[in-house]
XYZ file of C-alpha atoms in Angstrom:
588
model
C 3.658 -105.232 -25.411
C 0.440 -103.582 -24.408
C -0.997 -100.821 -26.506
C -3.229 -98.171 -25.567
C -6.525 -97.737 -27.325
C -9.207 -95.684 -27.641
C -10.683 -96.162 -24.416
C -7.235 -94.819 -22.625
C -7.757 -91.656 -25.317
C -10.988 -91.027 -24.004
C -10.195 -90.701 -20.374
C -7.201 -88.527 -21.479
C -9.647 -86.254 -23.406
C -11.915 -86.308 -20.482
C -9.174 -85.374 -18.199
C -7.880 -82.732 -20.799
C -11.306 -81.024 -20.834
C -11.407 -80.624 -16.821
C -8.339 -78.558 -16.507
C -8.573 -77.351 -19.668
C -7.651 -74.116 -18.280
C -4.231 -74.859 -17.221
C -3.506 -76.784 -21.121
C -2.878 -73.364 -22.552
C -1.380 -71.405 -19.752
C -2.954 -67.898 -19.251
C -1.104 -65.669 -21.448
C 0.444 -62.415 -19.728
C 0.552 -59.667 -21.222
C 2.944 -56.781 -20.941
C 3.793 -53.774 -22.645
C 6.420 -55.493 -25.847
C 5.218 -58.752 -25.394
C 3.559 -61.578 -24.131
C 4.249 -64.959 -22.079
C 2.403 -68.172 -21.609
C 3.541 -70.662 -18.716
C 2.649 -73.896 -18.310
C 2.452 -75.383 -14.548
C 4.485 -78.427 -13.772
C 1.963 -81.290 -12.398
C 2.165 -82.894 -8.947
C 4.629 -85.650 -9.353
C 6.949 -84.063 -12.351
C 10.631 -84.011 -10.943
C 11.451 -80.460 -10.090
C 14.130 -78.279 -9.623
C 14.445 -75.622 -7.079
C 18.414 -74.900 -8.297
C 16.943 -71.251 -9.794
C 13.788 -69.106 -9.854
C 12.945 -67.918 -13.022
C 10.316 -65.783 -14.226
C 9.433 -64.084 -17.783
C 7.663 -61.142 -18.443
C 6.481 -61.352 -15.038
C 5.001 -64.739 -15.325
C 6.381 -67.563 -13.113
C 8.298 -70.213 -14.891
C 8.288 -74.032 -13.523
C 11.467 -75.938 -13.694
C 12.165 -79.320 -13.909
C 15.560 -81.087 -13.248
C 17.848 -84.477 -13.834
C 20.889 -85.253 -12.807
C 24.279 -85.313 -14.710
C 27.265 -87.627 -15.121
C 28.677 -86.017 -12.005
C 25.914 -85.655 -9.375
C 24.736 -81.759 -10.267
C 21.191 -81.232 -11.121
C 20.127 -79.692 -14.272
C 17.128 -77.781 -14.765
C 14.711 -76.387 -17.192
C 11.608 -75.194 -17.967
C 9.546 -73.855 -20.873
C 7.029 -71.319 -22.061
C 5.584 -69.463 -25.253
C 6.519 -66.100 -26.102
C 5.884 -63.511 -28.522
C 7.366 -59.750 -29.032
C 10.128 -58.442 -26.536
C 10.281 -60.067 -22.828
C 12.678 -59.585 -20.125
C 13.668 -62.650 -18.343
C 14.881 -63.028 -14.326
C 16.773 -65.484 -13.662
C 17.504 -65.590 -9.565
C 20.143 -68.345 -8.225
C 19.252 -70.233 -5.149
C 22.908 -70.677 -4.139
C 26.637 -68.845 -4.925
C 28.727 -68.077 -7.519
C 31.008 -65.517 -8.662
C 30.615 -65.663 -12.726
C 27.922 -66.339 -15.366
C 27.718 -67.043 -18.820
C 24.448 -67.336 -20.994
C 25.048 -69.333 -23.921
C 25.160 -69.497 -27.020
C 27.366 -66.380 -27.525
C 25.369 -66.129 -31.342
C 22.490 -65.035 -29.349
C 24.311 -61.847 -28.003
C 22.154 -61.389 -25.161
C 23.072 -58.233 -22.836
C 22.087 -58.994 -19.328
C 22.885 -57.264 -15.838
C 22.947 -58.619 -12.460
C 21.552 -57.624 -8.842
C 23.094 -59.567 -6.340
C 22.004 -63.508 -7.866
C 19.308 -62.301 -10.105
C 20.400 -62.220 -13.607
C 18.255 -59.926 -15.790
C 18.381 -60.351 -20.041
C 15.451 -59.454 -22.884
C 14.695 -62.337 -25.139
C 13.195 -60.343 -28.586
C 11.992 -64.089 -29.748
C 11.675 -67.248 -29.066
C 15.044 -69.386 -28.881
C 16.758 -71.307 -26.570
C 19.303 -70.145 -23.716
C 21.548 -71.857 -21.585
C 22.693 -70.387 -18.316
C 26.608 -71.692 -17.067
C 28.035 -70.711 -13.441
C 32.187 -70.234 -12.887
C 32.737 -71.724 -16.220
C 31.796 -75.124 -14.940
C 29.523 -76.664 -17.526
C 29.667 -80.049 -15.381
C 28.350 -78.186 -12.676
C 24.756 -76.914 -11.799
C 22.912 -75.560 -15.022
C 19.838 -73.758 -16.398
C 18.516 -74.284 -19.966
C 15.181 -72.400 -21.161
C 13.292 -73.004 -23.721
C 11.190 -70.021 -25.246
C 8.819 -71.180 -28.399
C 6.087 -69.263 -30.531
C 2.306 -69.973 -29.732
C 0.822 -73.007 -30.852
C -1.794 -71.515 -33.013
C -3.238 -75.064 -34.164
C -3.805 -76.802 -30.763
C -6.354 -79.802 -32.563
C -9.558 -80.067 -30.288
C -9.424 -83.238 -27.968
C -12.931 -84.679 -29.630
C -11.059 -84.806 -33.209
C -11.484 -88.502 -33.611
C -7.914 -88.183 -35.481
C -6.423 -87.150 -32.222
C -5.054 -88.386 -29.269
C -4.953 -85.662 -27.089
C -2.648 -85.695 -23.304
C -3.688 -82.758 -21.314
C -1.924 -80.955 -18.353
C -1.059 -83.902 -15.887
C 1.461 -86.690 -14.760
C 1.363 -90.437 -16.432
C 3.250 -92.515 -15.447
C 3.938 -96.105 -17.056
C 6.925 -97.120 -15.292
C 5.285 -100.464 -13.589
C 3.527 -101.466 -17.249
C 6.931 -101.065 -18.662
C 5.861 -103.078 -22.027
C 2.699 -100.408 -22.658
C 3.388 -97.940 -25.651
C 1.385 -95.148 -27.103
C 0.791 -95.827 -30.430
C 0.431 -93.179 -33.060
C -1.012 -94.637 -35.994
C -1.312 -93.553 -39.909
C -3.302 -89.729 -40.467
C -3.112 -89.593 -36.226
C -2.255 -86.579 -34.338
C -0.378 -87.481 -30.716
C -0.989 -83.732 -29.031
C 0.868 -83.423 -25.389
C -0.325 -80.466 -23.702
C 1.663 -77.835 -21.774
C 1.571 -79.196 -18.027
C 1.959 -82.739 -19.406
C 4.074 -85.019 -18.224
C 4.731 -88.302 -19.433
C 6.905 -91.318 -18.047
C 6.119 -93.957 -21.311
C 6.569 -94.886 -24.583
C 5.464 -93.541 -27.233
C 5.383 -95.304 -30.877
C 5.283 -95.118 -34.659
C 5.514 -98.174 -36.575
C 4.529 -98.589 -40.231
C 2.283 -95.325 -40.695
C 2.539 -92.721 -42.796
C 1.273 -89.094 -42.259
C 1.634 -88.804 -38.561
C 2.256 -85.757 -35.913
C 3.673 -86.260 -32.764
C 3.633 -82.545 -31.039
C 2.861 -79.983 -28.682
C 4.352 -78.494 -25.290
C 4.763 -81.170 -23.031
C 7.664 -83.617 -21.724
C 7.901 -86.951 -22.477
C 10.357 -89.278 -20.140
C 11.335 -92.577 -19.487
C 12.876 -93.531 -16.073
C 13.237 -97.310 -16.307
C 13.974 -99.556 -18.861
C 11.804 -101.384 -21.567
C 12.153 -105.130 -22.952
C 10.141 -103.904 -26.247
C 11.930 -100.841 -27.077
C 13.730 -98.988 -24.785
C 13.329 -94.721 -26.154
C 10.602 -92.649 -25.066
C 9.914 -91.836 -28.942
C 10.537 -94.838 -31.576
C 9.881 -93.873 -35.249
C 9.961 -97.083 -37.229
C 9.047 -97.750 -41.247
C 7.174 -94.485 -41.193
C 7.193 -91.593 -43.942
C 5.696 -88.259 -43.535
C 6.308 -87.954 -39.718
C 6.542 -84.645 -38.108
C 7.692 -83.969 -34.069
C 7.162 -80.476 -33.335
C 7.301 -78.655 -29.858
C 7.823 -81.443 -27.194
C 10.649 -81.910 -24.833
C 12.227 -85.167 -23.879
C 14.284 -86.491 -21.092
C 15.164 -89.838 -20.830
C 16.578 -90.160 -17.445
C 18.544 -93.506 -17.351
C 21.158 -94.575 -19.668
C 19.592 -95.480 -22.681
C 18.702 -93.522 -25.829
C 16.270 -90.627 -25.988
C 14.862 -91.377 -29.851
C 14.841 -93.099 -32.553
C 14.356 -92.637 -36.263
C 14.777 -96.267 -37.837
C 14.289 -97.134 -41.435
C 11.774 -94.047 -42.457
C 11.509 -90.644 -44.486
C 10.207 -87.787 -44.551
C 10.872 -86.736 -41.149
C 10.504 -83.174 -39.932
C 12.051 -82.310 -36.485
C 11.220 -78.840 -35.091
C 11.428 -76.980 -32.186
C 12.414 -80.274 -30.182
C 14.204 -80.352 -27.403
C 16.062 -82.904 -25.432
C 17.490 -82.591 -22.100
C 18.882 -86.406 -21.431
C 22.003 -85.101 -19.146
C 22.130 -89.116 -17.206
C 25.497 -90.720 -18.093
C 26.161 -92.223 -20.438
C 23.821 -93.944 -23.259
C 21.572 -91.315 -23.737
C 22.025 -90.527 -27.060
C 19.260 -87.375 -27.949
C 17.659 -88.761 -31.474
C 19.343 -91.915 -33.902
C 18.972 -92.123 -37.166
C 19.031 -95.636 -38.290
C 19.481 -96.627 -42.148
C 16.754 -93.109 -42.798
C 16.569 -90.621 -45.667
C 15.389 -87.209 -46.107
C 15.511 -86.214 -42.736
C 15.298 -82.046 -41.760
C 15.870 -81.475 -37.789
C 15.714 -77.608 -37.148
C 15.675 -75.091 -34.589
C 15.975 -78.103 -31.804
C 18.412 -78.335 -28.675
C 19.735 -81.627 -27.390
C 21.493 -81.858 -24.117
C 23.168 -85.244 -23.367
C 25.655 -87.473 -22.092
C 25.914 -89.408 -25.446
C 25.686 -88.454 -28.920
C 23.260 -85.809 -29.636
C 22.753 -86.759 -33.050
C 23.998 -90.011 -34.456
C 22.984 -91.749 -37.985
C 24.028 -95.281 -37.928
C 23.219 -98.201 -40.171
C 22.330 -102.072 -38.850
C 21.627 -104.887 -41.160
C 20.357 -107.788 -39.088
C 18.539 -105.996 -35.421
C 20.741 -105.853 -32.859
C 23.833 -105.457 -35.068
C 25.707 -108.361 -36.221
C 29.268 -107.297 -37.656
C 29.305 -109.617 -40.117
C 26.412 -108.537 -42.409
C 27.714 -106.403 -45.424
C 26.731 -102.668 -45.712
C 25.341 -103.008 -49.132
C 22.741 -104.707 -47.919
C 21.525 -102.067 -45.463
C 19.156 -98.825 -46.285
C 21.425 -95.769 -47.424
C 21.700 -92.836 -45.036
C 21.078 -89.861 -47.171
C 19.452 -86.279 -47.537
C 19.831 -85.360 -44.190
C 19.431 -81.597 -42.689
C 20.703 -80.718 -39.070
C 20.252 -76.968 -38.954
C 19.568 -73.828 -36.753
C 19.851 -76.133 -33.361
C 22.313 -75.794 -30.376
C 23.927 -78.782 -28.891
C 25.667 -79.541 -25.782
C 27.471 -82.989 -24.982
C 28.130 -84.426 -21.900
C 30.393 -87.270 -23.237
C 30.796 -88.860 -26.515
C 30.139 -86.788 -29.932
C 28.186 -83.840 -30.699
C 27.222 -85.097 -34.028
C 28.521 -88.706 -35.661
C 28.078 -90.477 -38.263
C 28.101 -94.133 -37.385
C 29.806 -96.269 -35.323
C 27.640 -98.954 -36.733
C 27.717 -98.081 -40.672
C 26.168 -100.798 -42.063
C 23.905 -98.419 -44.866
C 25.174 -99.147 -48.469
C 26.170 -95.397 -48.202
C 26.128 -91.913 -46.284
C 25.597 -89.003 -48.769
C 24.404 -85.297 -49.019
C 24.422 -85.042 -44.871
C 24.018 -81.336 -43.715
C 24.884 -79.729 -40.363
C 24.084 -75.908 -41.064
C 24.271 -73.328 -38.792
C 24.394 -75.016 -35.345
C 25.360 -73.907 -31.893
C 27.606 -76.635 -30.152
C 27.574 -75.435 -26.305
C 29.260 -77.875 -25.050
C 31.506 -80.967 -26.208
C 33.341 -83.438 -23.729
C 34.993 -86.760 -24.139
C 33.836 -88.959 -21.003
C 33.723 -88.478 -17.979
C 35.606 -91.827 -16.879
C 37.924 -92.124 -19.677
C 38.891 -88.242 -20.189
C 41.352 -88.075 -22.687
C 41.527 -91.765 -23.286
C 39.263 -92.469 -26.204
C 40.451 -91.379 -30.017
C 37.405 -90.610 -31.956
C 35.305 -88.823 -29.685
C 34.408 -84.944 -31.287
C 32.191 -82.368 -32.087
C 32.586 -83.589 -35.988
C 32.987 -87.506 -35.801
C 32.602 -90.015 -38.529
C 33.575 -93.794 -37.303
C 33.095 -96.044 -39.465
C 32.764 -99.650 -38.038
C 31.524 -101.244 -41.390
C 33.348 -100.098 -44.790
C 30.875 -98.084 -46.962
C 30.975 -94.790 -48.593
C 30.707 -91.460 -47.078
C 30.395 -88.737 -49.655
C 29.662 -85.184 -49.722
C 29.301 -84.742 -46.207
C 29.325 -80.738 -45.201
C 29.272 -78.957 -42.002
C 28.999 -75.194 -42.232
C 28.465 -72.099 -40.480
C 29.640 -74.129 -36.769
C 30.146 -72.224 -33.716
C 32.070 -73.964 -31.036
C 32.108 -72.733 -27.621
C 33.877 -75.410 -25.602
C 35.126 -78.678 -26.753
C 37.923 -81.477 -26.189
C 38.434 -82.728 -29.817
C 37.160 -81.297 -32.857
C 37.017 -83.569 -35.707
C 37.157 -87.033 -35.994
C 37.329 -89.473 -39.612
C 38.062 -92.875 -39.169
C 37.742 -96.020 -39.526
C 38.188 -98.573 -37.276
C 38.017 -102.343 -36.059
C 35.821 -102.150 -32.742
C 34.049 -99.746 -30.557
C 33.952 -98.469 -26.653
C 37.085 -100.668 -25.701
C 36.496 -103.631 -27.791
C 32.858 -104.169 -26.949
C 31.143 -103.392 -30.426
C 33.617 -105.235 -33.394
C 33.596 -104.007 -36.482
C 34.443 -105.252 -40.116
C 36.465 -103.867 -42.325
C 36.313 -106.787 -45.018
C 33.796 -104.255 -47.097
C 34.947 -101.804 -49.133
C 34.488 -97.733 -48.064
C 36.060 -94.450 -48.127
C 35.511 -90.882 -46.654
C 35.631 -88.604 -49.330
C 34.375 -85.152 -50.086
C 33.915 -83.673 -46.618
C 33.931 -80.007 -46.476
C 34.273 -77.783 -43.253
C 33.492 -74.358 -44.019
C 33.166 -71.131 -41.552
C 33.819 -73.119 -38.401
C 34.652 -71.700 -35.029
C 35.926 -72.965 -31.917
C 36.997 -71.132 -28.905
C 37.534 -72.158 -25.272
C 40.319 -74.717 -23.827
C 40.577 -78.134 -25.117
C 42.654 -79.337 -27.703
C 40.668 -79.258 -30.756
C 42.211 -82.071 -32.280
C 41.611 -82.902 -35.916
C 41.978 -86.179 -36.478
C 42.222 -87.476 -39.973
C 42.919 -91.685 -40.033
C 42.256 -93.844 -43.025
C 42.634 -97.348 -43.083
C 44.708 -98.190 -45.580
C 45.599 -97.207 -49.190
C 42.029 -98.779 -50.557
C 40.643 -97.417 -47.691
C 41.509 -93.675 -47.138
C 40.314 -90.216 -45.675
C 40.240 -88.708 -48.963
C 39.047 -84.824 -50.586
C 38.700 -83.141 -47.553
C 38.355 -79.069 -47.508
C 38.722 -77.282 -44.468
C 37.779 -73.989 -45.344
C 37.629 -70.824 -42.999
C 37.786 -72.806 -40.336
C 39.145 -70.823 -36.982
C 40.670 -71.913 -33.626
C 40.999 -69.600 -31.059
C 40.967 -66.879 -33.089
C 43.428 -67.837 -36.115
C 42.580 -69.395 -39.126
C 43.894 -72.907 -40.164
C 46.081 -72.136 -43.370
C 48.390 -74.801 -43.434
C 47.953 -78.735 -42.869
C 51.077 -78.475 -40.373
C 49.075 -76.099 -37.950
C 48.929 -77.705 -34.813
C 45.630 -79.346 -34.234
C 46.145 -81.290 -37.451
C 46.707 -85.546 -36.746
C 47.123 -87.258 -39.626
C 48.369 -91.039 -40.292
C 49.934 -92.582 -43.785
C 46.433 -93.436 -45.523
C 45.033 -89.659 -45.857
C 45.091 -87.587 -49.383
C 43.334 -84.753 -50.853
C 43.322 -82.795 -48.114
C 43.032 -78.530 -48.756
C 43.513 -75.958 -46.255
C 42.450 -72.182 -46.759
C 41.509 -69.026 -45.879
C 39.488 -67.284 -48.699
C 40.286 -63.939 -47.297
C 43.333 -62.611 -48.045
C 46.353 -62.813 -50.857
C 48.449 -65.548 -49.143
C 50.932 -68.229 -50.546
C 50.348 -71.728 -51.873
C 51.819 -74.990 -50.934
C 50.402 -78.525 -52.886
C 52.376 -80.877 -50.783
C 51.429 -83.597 -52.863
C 52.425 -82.286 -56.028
C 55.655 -80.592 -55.521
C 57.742 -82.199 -53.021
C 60.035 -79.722 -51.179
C 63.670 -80.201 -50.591
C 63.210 -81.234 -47.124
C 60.838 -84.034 -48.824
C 63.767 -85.435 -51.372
C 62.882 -83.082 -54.509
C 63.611 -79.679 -55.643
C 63.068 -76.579 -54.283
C 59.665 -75.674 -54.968
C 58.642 -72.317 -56.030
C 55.654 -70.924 -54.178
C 52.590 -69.713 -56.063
C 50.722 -66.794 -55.381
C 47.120 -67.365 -55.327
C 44.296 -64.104 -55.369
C 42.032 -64.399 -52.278
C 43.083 -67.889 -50.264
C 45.354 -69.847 -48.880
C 45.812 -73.497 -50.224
C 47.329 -76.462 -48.414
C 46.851 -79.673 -50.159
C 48.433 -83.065 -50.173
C 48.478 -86.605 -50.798
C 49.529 -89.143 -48.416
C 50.271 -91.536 -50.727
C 52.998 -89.929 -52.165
C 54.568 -88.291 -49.111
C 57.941 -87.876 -48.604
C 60.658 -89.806 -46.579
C 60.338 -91.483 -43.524
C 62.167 -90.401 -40.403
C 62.602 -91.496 -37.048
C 61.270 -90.189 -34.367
C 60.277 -90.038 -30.176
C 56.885 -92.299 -30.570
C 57.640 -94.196 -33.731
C 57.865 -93.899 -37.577
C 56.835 -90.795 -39.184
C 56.303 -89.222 -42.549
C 56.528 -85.647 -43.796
C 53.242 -83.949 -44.078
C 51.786 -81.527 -45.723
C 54.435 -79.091 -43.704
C 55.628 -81.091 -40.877
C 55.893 -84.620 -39.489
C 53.475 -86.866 -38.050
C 53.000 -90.276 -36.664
C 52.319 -93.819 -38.294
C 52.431 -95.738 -35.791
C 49.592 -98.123 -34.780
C 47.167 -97.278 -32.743
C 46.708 -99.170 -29.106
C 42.702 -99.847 -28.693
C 41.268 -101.341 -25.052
C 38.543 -102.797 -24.288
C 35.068 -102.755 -23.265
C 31.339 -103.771 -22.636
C 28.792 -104.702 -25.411
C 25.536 -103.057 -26.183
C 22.807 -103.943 -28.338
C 21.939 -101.379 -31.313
C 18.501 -100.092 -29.918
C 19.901 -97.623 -26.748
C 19.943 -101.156 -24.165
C 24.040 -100.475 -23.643
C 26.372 -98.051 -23.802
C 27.186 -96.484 -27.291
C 30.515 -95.238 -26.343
C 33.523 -95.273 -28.517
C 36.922 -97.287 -28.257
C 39.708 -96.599 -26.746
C 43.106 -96.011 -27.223
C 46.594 -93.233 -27.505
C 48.544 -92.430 -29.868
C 52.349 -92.280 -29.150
C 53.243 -88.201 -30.691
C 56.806 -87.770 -31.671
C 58.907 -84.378 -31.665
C 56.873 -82.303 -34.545
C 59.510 -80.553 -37.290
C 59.023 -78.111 -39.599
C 60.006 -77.710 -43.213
C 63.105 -76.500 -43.931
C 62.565 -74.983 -46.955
């Protein structure tokens, strides 16, 4: 591993200070606001897919490829007050959507200029004939940076407007030591490594991108956070541009994530930022655009994962903040918790009011692969999740919702997994969830076995395509034999009650069972272990549930490639169907 020094800072600086000019941008000024741009350097991959410009100021794009050969482009630049935006397309299309819908941006359209006013900064996608696989625009509007550090502060290392490039010293990192300040400049781009190991009281920030196009024998993300506290990544943009993950966050604290963005769209592998065995962790107002997870927290024992070790002897995963952020997901999960879950537990995770663009399975294995979902928790390793809560979610397009399991291996039998440890998922709460646009959106609720369950789950004000889940029976609902605890309502209206698990109904061998009224929700609860008669069915055994019948049967996994635990391989998911018999209702 080579590391840069001092001596590489200076001639940085010294660069820095020669175009200092273009480091800032020149602000423009117009009558409700104003715009700075930042010039993309000579040697920056571009994109010439769109021409964008705001508040009269020329934006520069940049572009990568996706899973299936279309480019996707973006660019950046500061704003403050009211702006208007043109966006002109450089080829045909017929219909547009700018995304996320929360935004509510009105916008008109001359011929293939599209014309919107941002009133602050935030982050907007741009999608074409509904095809989010196709050709797409994401911009990213940010406040000034009102504390750009000077590049002579010894206590800074400073990247000005430029293109480095590290790809053929693929072993040379930046590293960002203890009370150091890594600034990237608007205009910068960077094709390295950067590093914090062991430090405390760091800043990694600014404008500028940070990529990766080939692949490292040391550690293979542009941005590696290791045994650090008090770290905070502010501003920057990364794209990692081969399959491999974008960051990492392994075995520190203190973290604060803001204003990030990651646009990693190469399949697959390119997860957007890992938590690894981490605690009190707050990523906000951020956007991650991938073909792997966007946000996974995982837990490894022994480097490199060996399935064997027992969870209690990794780090906890706790005190964990996702919030105010918009995520799109070219394959895999939007946000999971695992596969590798060797931490002694998960507890008091948050995902608070997020965007999720975009969720899709895989691209080669559509449809295949079981766990894969805007909501996943896998758990490889038995250990505890507990009080998990997503809230305030807004779904605009996605395959499978929700996800809990456990399970024996990973991406087709490549990563094993041990369930020889105790766990359980318990106290999970989904409250004021959304999800529109075609897709299943699947909930899938699989425990392993009765010592082992999917347990104290609330799904509260939780919509699909418009109607509210009241009732565990409602469609998207999967649910095997080792699930209990589970509540369903609406807390909107006077509606009926149903506790499946207390009061069996005649259809389940007991009596009739009256039906309480209940001020203000709707309640669906019951307990797997004490469900009702088995039945059989097209597909295999089932069991009454909740209101209807579902399938036991055992699950068929496949098989797969291995990859190690820091981004080298794919981080996929296993595979695998389960056979559905013919659903029936109650008949009470």
């Amino acid at each position: 591993m080579r590391k840069i020094g001092f001596r590489f800072v200076r001639l940085l600086i010294a660069a820095a200070l020669f175009v200092a000019p273009l480091a800032f941008g020149v602000p423009a000024t117009h009558a409700a606001g104003t715009v700075t741009a930042y010039a993309a350097p000579t040697g920056a991959p571009r994109s010439s897919d769109f021409t964008v410009t705001a508040g009269g100021s020329a934006i520069d794009l940049y572009g990568d490829n996706n899973g299936w050969g279309n480019k996707v482009s973006y660019g950046y630049f500061d704003m403050t007050g009211s702006i208007t935006v043109s966006v002109t397309v450089n080829f045909s299309f017929s219909s547009y959507k700018l995304a996320p819908a929360s935004l509510g941006l009105a916008s008109t359209r001359s011929g293939n200029t599209i014309q919107f006013t941002l009133s602050g900064p935030t982050n907007v996608s741009l999608i074409l004939d509904g095809n989010y696989q196709g050709r797409t625009l994401h911009l990213f509007a940010s406040a000034p940076d009102t504390s750009v550090p000077s590049p002579s502060d010894p206590n800074v290392i400073y990247i000005g407007p430029g293109y480095y490039d590290y790809s053929s010293t693929p072993t040379t990192t930046i590293t960002v030591g203890s009370g150091k300040t890594l600034y990237i400049a608007g205009g910068a781009f960077l094709n390295g490594h950067i590093e914090v190991r062991g430090a405390s009281n760091v800043a990694i920030r600014g404008r500028g991108i940070v990529s990766m196009n080939y692949t490292s024998t040391y550690l293979n993300q542009p941005i590696s956070i290791l045994s650090s506290t008090n770290v905070q990544i502010s501003g920057i943009i990364v794209d990692r541009r081969i399959g491999a993950w974008s960051s990492l966050i392994d075995n520190s604290s203190q973290v604060s994530v803001t204003d990030y963005k990651v646009v990693s769209p190469t399949y697959a592998s390119t997860d957007g930022l890992n938590l690894v065995n981490s605690h009190d962790v707050t990523i906000d107002r951020s956007f991650f655009r991938t073909a792997d997870d966007c946000i996974a927290i995982k837990g490894v024992v022994t480097p490199g994962y060996n399935a064997s070790d027992n969870p209690a002897s990794g780090a906890p995963n706790y005190n964990i903040t996702i919030q105010n952020s918009q995520f799109w997901s070219d394959a895999n999960d939007v946000w999971s918790l695992g596969a590798e879950t060797q931490a002694a537990y998960y507890e008091n995770i948050k995902y608070l009011n997020n965007d999720v663009l975009y969720s899709y399975d895989d691209r080669d294995n559509h449809g295949v692969i079981q766990d894969r979902a805007v909501m996943d928790i896998t758990a490889l390793n038995g250990t505890q999740f507990r009080n998990i809560l997503y809230q305030d979610i807004r779904v605009e397009q996605s395959v499978r919702l929700v996800n809990l399991s456990f399970a024996d291996s990973f991406w087709f039998g490549s990563l094993p997994g041990n369930q020889s440890f105790p766990g359980l998922i318990s106290g999970v709460t989904f409250r004021n969830i959304t999800a529109v646009g075609t897709g299943s959106k699947e909930i899938r609720l699989w425990g392993w076995d009765l010592g082992k369950p999917v347990s104290d789950i609330l799904f509260e004000d939780v919509s699909i395509d418009g109607q509210y889940l009241t009732d565990l029976g409602d469609k998207p609902f999967n649910v095997n034999n080792y699930v209990k605890n589970v509540v369903v309502r609406q807390s909107t209206a006077p509606v009926d009650t149903y506790v499946g698990g207390l009061d069996f109904s005649s259809a389940q061998g007991g009596e009739p069972v009256v039906l309480q009224r209940v001020e203000r929700k709707r309640l669906c609860q019951y307990d797997m272990e004490r469900g009702g008669p088995q039945v059989e069915g097209n597909g295999g055994v089932h069991r009454h549930v909740g209101a209807e019948l579902r399938p036991s049967g055992e699950q068929r996994r496949g098989q797969s490639v291995a990859g190690s635990e820091y981004g080298h391989g794919h981080d996929q998911g296993y595979g695998g169907q389960v056979g559905y018999g013919r659903r029936r209702r109650r008949a009470d």
